[in-house]
Structures are given as structure tokens and as C-alpha cells.
mmCIF file of C-alpha atoms and ligand atoms in Angstrom:
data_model
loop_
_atom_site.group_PDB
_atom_site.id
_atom_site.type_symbol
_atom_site.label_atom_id
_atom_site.label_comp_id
_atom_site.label_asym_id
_atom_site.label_seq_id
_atom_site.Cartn_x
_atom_site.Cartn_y
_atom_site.Cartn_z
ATOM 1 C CA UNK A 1 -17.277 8.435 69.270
ATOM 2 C CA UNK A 2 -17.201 4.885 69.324
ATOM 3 C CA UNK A 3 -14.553 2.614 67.482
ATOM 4 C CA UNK A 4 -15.233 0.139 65.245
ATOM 5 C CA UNK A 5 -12.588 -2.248 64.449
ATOM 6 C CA UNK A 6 -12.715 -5.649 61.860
ATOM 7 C CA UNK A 7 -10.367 -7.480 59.249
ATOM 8 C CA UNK A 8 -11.136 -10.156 56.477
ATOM 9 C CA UNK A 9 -8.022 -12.317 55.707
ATOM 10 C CA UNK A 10 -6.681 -12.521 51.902
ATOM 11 C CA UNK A 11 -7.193 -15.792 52.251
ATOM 12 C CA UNK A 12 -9.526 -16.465 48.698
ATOM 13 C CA UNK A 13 -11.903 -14.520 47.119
ATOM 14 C CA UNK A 14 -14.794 -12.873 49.234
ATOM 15 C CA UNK A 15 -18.090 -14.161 49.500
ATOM 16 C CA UNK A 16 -21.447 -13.773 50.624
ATOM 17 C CA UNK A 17 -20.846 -14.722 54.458
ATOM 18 C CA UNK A 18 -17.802 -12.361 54.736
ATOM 19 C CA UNK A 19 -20.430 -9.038 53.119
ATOM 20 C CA UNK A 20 -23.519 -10.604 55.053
ATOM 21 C CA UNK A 21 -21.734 -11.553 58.401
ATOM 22 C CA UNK A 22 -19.165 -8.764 58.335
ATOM 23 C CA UNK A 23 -18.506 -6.159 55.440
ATOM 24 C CA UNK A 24 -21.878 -4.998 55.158
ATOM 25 C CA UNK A 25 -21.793 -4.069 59.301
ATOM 26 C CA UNK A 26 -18.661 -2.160 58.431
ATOM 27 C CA UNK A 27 -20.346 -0.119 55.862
ATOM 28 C CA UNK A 28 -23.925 0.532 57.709
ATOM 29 C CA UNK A 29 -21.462 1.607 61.032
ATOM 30 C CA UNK A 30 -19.873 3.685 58.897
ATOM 31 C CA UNK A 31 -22.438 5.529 57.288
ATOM 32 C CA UNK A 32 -24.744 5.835 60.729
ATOM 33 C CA UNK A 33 -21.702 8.518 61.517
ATOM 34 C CA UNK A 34 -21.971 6.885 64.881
ATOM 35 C CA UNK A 35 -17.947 4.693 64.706
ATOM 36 C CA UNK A 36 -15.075 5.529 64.106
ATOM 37 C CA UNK A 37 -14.229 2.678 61.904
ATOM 38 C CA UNK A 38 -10.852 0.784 61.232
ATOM 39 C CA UNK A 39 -11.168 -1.758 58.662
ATOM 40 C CA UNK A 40 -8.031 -3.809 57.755
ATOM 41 C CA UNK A 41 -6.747 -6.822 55.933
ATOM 42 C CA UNK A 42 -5.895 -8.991 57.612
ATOM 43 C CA UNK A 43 -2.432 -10.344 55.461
ATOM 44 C CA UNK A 44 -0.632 -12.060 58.418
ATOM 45 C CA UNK A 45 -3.486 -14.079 59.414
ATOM 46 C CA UNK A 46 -3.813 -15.388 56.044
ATOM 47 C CA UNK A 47 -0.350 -17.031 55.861
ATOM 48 C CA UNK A 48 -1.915 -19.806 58.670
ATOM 49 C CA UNK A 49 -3.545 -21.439 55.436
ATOM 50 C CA UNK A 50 -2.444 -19.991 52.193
ATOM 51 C CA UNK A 51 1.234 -20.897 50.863
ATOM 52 C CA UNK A 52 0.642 -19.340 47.602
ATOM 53 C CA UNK A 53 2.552 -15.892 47.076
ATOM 54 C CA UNK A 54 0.864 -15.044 44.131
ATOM 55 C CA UNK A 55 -2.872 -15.892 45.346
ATOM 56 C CA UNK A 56 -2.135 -13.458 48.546
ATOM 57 C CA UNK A 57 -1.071 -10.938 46.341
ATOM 58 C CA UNK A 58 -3.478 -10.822 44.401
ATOM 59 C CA UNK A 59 -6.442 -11.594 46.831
ATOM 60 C CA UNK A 60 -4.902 -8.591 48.942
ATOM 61 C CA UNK A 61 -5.686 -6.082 46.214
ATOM 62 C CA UNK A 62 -8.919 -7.704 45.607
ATOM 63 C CA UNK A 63 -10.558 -7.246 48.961
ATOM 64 C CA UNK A 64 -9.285 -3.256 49.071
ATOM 65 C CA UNK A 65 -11.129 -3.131 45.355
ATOM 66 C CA UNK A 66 -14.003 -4.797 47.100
ATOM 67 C CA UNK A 67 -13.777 -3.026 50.292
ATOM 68 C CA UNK A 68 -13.716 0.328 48.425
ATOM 69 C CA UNK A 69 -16.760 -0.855 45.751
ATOM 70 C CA UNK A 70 -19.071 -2.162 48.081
ATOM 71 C CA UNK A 71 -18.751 1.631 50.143
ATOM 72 C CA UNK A 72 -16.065 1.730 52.275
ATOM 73 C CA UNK A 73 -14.906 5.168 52.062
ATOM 74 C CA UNK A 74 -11.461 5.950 52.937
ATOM 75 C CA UNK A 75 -12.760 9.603 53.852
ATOM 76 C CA UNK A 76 -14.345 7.863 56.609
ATOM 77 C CA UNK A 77 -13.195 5.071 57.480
ATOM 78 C CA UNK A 78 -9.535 3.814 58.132
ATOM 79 C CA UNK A 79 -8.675 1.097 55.702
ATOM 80 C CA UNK A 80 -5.061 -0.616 55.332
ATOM 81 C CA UNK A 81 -2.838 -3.484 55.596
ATOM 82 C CA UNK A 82 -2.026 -5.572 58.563
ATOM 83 C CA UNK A 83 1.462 -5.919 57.683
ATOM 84 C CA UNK A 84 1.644 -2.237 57.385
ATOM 85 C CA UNK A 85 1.372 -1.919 60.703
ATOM 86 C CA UNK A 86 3.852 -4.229 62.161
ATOM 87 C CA UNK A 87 3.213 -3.268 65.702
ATOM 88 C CA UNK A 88 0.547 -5.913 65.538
ATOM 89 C CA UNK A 89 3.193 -8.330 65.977
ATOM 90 C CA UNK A 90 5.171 -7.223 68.193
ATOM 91 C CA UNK A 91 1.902 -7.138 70.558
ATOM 92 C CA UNK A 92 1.045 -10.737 69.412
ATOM 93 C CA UNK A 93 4.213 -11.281 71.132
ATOM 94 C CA UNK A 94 3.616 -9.596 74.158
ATOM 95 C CA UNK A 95 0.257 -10.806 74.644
ATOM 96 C CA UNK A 96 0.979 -14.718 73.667
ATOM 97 C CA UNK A 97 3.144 -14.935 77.062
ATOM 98 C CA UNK A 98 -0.550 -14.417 78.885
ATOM 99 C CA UNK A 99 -1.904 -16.675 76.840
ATOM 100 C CA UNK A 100 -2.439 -20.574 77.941
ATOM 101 C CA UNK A 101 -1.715 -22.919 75.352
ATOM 102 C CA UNK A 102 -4.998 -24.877 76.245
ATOM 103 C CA UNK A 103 -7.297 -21.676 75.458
ATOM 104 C CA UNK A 104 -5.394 -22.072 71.775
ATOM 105 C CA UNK A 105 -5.979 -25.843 71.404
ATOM 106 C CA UNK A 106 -9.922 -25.387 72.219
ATOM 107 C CA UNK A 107 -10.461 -22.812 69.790
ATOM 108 C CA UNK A 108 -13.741 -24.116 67.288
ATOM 109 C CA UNK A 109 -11.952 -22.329 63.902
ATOM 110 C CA UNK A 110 -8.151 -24.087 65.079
ATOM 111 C CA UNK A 111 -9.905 -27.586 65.541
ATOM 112 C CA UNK A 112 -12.196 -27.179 62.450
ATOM 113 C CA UNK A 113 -9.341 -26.029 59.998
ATOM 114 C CA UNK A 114 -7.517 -29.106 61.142
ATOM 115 C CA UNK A 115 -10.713 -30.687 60.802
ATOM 116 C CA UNK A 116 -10.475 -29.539 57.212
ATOM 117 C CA UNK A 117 -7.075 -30.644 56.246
ATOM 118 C CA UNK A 118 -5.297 -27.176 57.029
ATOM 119 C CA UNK A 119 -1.810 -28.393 58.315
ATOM 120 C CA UNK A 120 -1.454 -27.377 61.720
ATOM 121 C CA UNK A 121 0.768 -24.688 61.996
ATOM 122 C CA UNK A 122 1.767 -22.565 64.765
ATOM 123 C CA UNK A 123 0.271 -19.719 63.420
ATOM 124 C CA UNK A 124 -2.572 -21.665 63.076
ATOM 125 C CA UNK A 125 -2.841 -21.999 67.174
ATOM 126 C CA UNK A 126 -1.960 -18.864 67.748
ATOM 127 C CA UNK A 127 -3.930 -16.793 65.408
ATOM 128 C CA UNK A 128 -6.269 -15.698 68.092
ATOM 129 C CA UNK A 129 -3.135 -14.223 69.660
ATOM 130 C CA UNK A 130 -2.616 -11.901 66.908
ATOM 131 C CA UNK A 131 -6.222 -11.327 66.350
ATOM 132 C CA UNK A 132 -6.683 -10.020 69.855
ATOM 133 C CA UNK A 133 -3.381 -7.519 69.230
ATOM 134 C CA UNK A 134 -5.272 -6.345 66.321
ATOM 135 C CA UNK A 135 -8.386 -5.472 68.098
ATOM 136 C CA UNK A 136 -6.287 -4.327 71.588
ATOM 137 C CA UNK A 137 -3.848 -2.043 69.683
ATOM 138 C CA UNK A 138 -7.136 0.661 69.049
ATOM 139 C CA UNK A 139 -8.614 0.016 72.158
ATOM 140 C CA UNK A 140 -11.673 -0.826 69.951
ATOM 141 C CA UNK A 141 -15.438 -0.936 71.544
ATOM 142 C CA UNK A 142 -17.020 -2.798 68.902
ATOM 143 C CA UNK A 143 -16.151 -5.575 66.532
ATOM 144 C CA UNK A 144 -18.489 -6.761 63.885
ATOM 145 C CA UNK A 145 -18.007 -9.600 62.722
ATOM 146 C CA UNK A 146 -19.812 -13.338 61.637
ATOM 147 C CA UNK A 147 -20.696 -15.680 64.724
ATOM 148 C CA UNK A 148 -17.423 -18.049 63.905
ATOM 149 C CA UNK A 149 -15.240 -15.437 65.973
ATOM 150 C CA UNK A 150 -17.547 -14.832 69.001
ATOM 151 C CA UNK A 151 -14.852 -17.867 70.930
ATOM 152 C CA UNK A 152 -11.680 -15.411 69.373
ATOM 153 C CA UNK A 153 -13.796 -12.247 70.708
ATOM 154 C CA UNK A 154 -13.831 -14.138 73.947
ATOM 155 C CA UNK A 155 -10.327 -15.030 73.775
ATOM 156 C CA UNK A 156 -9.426 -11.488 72.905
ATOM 157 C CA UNK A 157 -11.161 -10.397 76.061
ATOM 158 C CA UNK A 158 -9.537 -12.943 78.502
ATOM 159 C CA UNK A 159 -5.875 -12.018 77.335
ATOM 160 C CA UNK A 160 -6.694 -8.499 77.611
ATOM 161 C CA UNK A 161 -8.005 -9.121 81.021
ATOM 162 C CA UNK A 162 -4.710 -11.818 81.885
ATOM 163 C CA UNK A 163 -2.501 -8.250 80.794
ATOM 164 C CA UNK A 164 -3.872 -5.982 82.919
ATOM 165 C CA UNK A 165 -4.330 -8.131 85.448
ATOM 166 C CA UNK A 166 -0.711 -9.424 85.393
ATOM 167 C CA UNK A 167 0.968 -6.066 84.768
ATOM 168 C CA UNK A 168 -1.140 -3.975 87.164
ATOM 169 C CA UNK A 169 -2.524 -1.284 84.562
ATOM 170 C CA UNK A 170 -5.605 -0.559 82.714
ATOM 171 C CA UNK A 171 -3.881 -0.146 78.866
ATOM 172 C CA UNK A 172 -6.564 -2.771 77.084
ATOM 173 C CA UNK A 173 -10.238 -1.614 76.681
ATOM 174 C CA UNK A 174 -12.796 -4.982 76.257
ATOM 175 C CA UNK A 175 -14.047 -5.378 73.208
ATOM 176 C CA UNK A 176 -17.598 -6.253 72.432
ATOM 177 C CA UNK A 177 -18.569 -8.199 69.235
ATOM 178 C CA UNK A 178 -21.247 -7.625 67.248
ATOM 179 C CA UNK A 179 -23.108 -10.493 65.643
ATOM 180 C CA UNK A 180 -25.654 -9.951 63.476
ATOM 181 C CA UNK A 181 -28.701 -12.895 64.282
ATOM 182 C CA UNK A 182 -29.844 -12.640 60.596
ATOM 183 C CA UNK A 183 -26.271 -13.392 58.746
ATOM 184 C CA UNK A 184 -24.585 -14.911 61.772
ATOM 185 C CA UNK A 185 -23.435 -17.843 59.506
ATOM 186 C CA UNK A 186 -24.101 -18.037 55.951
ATOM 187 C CA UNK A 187 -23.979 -21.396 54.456
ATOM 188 C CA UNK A 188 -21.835 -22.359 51.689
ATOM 189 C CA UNK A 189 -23.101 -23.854 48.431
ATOM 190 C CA UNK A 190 -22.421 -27.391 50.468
ATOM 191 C CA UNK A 191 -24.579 -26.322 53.474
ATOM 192 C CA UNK A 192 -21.420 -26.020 56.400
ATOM 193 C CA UNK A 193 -20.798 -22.448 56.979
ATOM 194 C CA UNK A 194 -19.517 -20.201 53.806
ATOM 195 C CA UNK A 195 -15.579 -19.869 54.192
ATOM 196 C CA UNK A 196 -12.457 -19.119 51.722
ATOM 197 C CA UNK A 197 -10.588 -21.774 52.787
ATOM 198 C CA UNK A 198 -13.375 -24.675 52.758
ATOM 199 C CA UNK A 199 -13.836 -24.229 48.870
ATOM 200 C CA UNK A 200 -17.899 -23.766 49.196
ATOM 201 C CA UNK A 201 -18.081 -20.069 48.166
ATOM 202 C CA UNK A 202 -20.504 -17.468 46.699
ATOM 203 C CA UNK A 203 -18.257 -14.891 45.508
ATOM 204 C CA UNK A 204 -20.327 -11.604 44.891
ATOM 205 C CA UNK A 205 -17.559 -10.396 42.418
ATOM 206 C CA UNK A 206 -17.562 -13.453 40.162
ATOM 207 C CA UNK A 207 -18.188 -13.113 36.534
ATOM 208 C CA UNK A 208 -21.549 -13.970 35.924
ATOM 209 C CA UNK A 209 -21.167 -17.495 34.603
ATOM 210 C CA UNK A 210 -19.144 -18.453 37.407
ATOM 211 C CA UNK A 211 -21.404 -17.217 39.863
ATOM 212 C CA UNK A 212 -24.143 -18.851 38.182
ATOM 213 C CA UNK A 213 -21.980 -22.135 38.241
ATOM 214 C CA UNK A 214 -21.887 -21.281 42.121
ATOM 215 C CA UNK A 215 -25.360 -21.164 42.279
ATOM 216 C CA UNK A 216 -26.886 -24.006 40.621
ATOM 217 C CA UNK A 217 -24.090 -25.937 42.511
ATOM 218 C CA UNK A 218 -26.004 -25.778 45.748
ATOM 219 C CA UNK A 219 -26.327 -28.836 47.272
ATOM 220 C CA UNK A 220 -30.268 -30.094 47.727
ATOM 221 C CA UNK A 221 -31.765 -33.485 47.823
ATOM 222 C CA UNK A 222 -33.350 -35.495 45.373
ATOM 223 C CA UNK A 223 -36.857 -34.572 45.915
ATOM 224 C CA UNK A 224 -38.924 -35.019 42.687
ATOM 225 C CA UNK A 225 -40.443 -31.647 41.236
ATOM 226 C CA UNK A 226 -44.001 -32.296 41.713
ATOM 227 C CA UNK A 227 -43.416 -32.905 45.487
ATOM 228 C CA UNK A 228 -43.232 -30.173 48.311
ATOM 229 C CA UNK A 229 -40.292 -29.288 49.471
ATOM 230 C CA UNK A 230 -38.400 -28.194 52.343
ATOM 231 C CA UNK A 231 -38.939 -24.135 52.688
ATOM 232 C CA UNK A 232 -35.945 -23.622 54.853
ATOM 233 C CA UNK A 233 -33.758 -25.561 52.390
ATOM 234 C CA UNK A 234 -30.079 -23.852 51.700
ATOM 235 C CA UNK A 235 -31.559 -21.657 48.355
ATOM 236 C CA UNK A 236 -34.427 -20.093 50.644
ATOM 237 C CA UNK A 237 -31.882 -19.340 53.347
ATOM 238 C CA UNK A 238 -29.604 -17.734 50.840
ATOM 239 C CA UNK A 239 -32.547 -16.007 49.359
ATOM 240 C CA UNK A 240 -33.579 -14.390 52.678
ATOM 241 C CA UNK A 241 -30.436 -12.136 52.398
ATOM 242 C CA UNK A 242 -31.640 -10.485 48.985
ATOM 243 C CA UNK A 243 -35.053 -10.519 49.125
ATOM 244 C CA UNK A 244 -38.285 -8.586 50.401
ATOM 245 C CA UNK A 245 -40.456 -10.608 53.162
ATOM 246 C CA UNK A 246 -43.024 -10.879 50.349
ATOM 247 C CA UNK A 247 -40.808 -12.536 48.358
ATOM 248 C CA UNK A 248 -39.550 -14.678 50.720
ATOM 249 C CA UNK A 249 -42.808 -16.235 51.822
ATOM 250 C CA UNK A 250 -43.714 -16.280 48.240
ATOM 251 C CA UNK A 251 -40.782 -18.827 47.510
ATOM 252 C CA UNK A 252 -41.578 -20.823 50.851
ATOM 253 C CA UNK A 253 -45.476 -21.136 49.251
ATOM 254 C CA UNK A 254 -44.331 -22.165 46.149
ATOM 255 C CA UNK A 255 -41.636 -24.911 47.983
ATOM 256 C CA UNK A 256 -44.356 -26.421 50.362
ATOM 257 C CA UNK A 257 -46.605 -25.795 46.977
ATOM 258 C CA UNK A 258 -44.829 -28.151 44.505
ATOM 259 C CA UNK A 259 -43.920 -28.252 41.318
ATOM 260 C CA UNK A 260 -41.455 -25.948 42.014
ATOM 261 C CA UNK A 261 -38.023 -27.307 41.610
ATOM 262 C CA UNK A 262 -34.529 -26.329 43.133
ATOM 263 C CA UNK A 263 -33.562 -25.076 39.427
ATOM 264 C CA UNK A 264 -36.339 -22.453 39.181
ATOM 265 C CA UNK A 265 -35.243 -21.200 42.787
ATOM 266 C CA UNK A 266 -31.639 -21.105 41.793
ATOM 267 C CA UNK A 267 -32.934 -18.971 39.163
ATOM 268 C CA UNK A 268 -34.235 -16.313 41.064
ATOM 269 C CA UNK A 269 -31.158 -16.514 43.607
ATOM 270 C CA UNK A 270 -29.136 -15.970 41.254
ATOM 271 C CA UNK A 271 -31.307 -12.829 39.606
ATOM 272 C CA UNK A 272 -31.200 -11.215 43.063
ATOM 273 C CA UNK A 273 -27.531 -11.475 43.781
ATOM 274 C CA UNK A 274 -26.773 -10.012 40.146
ATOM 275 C CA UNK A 275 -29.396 -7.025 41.147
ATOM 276 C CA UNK A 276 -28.201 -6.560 45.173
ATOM 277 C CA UNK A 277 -24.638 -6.274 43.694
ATOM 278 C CA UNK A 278 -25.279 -4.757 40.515
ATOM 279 C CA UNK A 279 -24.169 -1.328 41.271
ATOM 280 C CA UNK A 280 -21.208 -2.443 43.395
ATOM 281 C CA UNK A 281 -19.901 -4.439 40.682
ATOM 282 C CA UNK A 282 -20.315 -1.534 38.207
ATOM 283 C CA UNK A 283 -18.077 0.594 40.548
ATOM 284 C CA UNK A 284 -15.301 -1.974 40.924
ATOM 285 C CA UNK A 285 -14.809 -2.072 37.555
ATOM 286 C CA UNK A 286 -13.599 1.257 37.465
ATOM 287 C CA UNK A 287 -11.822 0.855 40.975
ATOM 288 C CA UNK A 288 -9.705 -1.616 39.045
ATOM 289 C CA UNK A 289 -8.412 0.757 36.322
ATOM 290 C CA UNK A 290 -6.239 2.890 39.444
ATOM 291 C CA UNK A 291 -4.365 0.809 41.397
ATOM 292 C CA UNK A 292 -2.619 4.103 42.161
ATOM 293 C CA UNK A 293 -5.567 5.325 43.994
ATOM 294 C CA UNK A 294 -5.498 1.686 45.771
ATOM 295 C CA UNK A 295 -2.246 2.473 46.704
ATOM 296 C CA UNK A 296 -2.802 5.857 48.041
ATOM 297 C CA UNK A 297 -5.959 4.669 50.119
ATOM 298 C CA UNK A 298 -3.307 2.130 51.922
ATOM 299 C CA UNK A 299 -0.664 4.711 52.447
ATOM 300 C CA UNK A 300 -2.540 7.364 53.907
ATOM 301 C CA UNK A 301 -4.710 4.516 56.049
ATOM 302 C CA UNK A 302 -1.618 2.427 57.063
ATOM 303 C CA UNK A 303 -0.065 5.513 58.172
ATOM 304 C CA UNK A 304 -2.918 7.014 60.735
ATOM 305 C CA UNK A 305 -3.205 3.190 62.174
ATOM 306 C CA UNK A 306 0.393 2.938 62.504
ATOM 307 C CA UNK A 307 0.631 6.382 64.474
ATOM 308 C CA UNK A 308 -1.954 5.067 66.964
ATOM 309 C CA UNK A 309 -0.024 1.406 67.115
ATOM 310 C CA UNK A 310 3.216 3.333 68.127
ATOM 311 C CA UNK A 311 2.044 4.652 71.170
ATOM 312 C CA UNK A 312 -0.009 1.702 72.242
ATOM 313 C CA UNK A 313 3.118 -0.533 71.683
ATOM 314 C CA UNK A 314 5.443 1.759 73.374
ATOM 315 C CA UNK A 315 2.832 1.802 76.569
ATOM 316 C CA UNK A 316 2.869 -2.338 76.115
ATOM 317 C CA UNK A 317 6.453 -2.577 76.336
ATOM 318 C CA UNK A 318 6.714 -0.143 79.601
ATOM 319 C CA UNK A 319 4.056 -2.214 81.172
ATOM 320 C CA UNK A 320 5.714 -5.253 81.117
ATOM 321 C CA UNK A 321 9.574 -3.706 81.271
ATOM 322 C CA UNK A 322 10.504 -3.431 78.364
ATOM 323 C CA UNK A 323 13.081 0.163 77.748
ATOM 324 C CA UNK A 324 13.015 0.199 74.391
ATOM 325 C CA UNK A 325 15.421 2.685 73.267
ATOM 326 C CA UNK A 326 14.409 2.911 69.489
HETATM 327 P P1 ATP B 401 -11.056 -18.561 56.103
HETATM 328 O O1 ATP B 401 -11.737 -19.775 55.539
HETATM 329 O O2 ATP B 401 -9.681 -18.338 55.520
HETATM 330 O O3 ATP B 401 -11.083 -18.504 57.602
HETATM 331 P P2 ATP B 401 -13.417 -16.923 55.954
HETATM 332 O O4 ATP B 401 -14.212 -17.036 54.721
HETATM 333 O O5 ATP B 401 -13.883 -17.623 57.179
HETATM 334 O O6 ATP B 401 -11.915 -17.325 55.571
HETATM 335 P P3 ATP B 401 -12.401 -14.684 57.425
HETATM 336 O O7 ATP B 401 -11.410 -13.762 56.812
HETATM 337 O O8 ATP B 401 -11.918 -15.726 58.377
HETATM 338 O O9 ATP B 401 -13.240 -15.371 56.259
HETATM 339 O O10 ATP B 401 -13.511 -13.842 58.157
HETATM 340 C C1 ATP B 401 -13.827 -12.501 57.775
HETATM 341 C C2 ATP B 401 -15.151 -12.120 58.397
HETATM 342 O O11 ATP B 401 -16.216 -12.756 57.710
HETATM 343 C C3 ATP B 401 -15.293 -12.530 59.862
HETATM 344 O O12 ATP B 401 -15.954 -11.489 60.548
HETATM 345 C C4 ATP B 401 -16.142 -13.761 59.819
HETATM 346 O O13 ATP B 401 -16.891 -13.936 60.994
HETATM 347 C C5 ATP B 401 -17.049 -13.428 58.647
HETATM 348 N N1 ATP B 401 -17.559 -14.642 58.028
HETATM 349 C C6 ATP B 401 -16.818 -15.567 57.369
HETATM 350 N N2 ATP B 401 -17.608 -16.552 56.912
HETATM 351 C C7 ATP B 401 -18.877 -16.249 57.304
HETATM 352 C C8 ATP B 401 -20.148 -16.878 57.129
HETATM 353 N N3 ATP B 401 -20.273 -17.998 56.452
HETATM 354 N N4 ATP B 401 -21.243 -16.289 57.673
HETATM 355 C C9 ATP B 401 -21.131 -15.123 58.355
HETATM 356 N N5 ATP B 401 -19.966 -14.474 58.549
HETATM 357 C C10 ATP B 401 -18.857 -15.018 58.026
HETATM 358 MG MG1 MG B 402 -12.518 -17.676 58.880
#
């Protein structure tokens, strides 16, 4: 069987790009009984832009609650902690002394972050490093995931190829990504590409007067109501992830029609989120009431990862001559 591999960083709240571009492959991989799928959060990644103990906390359990509500199913599919595992690290380490510095710098997600105001850490450079022991570590064959990390899928398949080459062996498998072209970037409410850290989210799990605050925040221009309208403005292209084709040529029609304003479409955005999740956010409301359950689902998943990052890391450190006595 095929293995699956993908994290989501604790960095904020999740949001529509994260369950368009990535959760929602994890969950349709996982129930085509086709992957073997490893899911993870991806805690260590998040400390490159979020200083706040509490928020990563608490963001940390969020994402298992939505992992688990939107049908991740721990009977299936391998979900746990990145720190859990802290074999990822040790790789990161291994693998960062293939890694050229100038690969780092002309990473798109370093430059825009910085771009962004993110102070420029180290672990913002190297991120891709640990990334790429993430993926390596399970010798996964797939990772799905939202077009922003095809350069780090890249980058995670050069260092791989820089390790075997340099050390002579054949211990890391290629990854290939897997990009959906429909959900490849979702924009945020301010039209750049949805992300945690940018401040522009649609959070699926918000209560429903924030999300409708979310909503009707979409940026659009001032064209008056009578007059047509752009049908590939940002609320169609939001729209196109909920709705039926029907439905979304009938908004289009009504958009090149006029007299139909962005405050009617925001209206039936914001319907169809509240019915796509409905269900999902029924069943996190009961998630929430046992954390011990949580708890168990990251024991039992952090423990089968962490049997298969042993032996990887153990091979890793022969490889490059490492003995390891521990
Ligand atoms: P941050 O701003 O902290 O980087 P993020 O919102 O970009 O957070 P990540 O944890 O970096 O989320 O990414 C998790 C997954 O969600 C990745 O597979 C990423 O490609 C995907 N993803 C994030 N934003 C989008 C988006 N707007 N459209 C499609 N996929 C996305
Ligand atoms: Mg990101």
C-alpha cells in the first residue's frame, strides 16, 4: 500500500485553504483504502512564527479536534504530534549538513513570511530542512498538500537525493506531492492566498457570527449594485468550493446580470459553508467534551510513528558514521 504523509502547523486556527488544499485530500486518501496515511501536527514548525505558549497550546488541541471532526479516523489513519516524535529532529540535523544555504534563502514561503513581517529566524530558513525529515523519516510516496509547498516538496527531494548521493545508500524514497488544481490556493478574505499567519482567514470552526464577520469582510471593489460584475471575483471563487456547477454558473449569471450585489453573494457563501460543515461542526462539539480520548488518539499514534522513526534514524546515523550506542 501506498503512504500518505502531511502536517498542518498549530500556527492559528484552520481555515478553508488548509481543508480545501490539504485536510480534505487526507480524508478522501484515507477513505479510498488505497494509503496508508500519517497525518501529523506539525508543533515544531510552528515555533518559526508563533511566540505565544498559550496560542500553540491551544491551537495544537484544536487541529486534533478538527482533524478527528472533519473524519480523520485514528482506526485508519496515523495521527500525532511532531514533537512526539523527536527523531524528526535529529534527522533535520542530519539532513541540514546536505543542505546549501542558498536553496534556504530562495525558498517563496521564507521570502514571503519575511515579506510579511515574520522576523527572520533560523528556523524560519531552515524549516524546509525539517519538513523534508518529516516526510523522509516514512519513506512516504505521496504528500498532499496546497500548491505553496510544491518548492519545499522539491527541496525535500533534492536533500534526499544530496543524502544518498553523498553517503552511497538508497535509505530516502522521493516523495511526490499532490496538488489538487481546483483548491491549489485558496484566497483569503483579502484576495493573497488564505494563511494562519497572514491574518486573512476563513475558519470553518468559527462561531457563526464570527464566520459571518469573515465573510462579509471579503474584500471587493466598489462597483455599484445595478452594474455587472466581475464573475470570477474572490466570493465566486470561494463559492466554487461549496457549491454544485448549477449553482455556480447561476451566481456568475446573476454577477454579469446586475443588480446583484457582493452582500447578497456573501449571503449565500456564507449559507453554504454553515451547510458543507454543518455535520462536522456538530461532531466537534462532542469531540471537545473528551480530551481524554484526544489524548489517547496521540498516544497510541505518536507511538506507531515513533517505532518507525527509530529505525529510520538509527539507519541515518550508520550512513553517515554515526555509532550511536543508546
Ligand atoms: P502559516 O501561515 O503559519 O504558514 P498556513 O495557513 O499556510 O499557515 P500551513 O500549516 O503552513 O498553513 O499549511 C498546511 C497545509 O495547508 C499545507 O498543505 C498547505 O499547502 C495548505 N494550505 C495552506 N494555505 C492554503 C491555501 N490558501 N490554499 C490551499 N492550500 C493551503
Ligand atoms: Mg504555510
Amino acid at each position: 500500500m501506498k503512504r500518505s504523509l502531511s502536517g498542518i502547523q498549530p500556527s492559528g486556527i484552520l481555515h478553508l485553504g488548509n481543508y480545501f488544499g490539504a485536510m480534505k485530500q487526507f480524508i478522501d486518501a484515507q477513505n479510498s483504502g488505497e494509503y496508508d496515511g500519517f497525518y501529523f501536527i506539525a508543533d515544531y514548525h510552528s515555533l518559526t512564527s508563533l511566540t505565544d505558549p498559550k496560542s500553540l497550546k491551544d491551537n495544537t488541541y484544536n487541529i486534533v479536534l478538527d482533524y478527528l471532526a472533519l473524519g480523520l479516523d485514528p482506526n485508519k489513519s496515523t495521527i500525532f504530534l511532531q514533537s512526539d516524535v523527536p527523531e524528526h529532529v535529529e534527522l533535520s540535523w542530519l539532513l541540514s549538513n546536505v543542505t546549501p544555504v542558498g536553496l534556504l534563502e530562495r525558498g517563496h514561503s521564507y521570502k514571503d513570511k519575511i515579506a510579511k513581517g515574520i522576523f527572520p529566524n533560523t528556523g524560519l530558513l531552515t524549516y524546509p530542512v525539517l519538513m523534508a525529515a518529516d516526510i523522509l523519516m516514512y519513506d512516504a510516496d505521496v504528500v498532499p498538500v496546497g500548491k505553496d509547498q510544491k518548492q519545499h516538496l522539491e527541496m525535500t527531494r533534492d536533500i534526499a537525493m544530496k543524502f544518498n548521493q553523498q553517503y552511497g545508500v538508497e535509505l530516502f524514497k522521493l516523495p511526490e506531492p499532490l496538488i489538487l488544481d481546483d483548491s491549489a490556493v485558496v484566497p483569503g478574505i483579502d484576495g493573497q492566498k488564505m494563511s494562519k499567519s497572514y491574518g486573512n482567514t476563513i475558519n470553518m470552526f468559527a462561531s457563526k457570527k464570527e464566520l459571518k464577520k469573515q465573510i462579509m469582510s471579503i474584500v471587493t471593489d466598489s462597483t455599484p449594485l445595478e452594474e455587472p460584475k466581475d464573475p470570477n471575483n474572490n466570493i465566486a471563487k470561494l463559492y466554487t468550493l461549496f457549491a454544485s456547477i448549477e449553482k455556480q454558473n447561476e451566481m456568475k449569471e446573476k454577477f454579469l446580470a446586475g443588480n446583484y450585489g457582493y452582500g447578497h453573494a456573501k449571503a449565500e457563501l456564507l449559507d453554504a459553508v454553515l451547510e458543507y460543515f454543518g455535520e462536522a461542526r456538530e461532531r466537534r462539539e462532542k469531540l471537545a467534551q473528551d480530551m481524554d480520548y484526544i489524548h489517547t488518539v496521540l498516544f497510541e499514534g505518536g507511538k506507531k510513528a515513533r517505532a518507525i522513526a527509530q529505525e529510520k534514524i538509527m539507519k541515518a546515523k550508520e550512513a553517515v558514521g554515526i555509532i550511536g550506542n543508546m
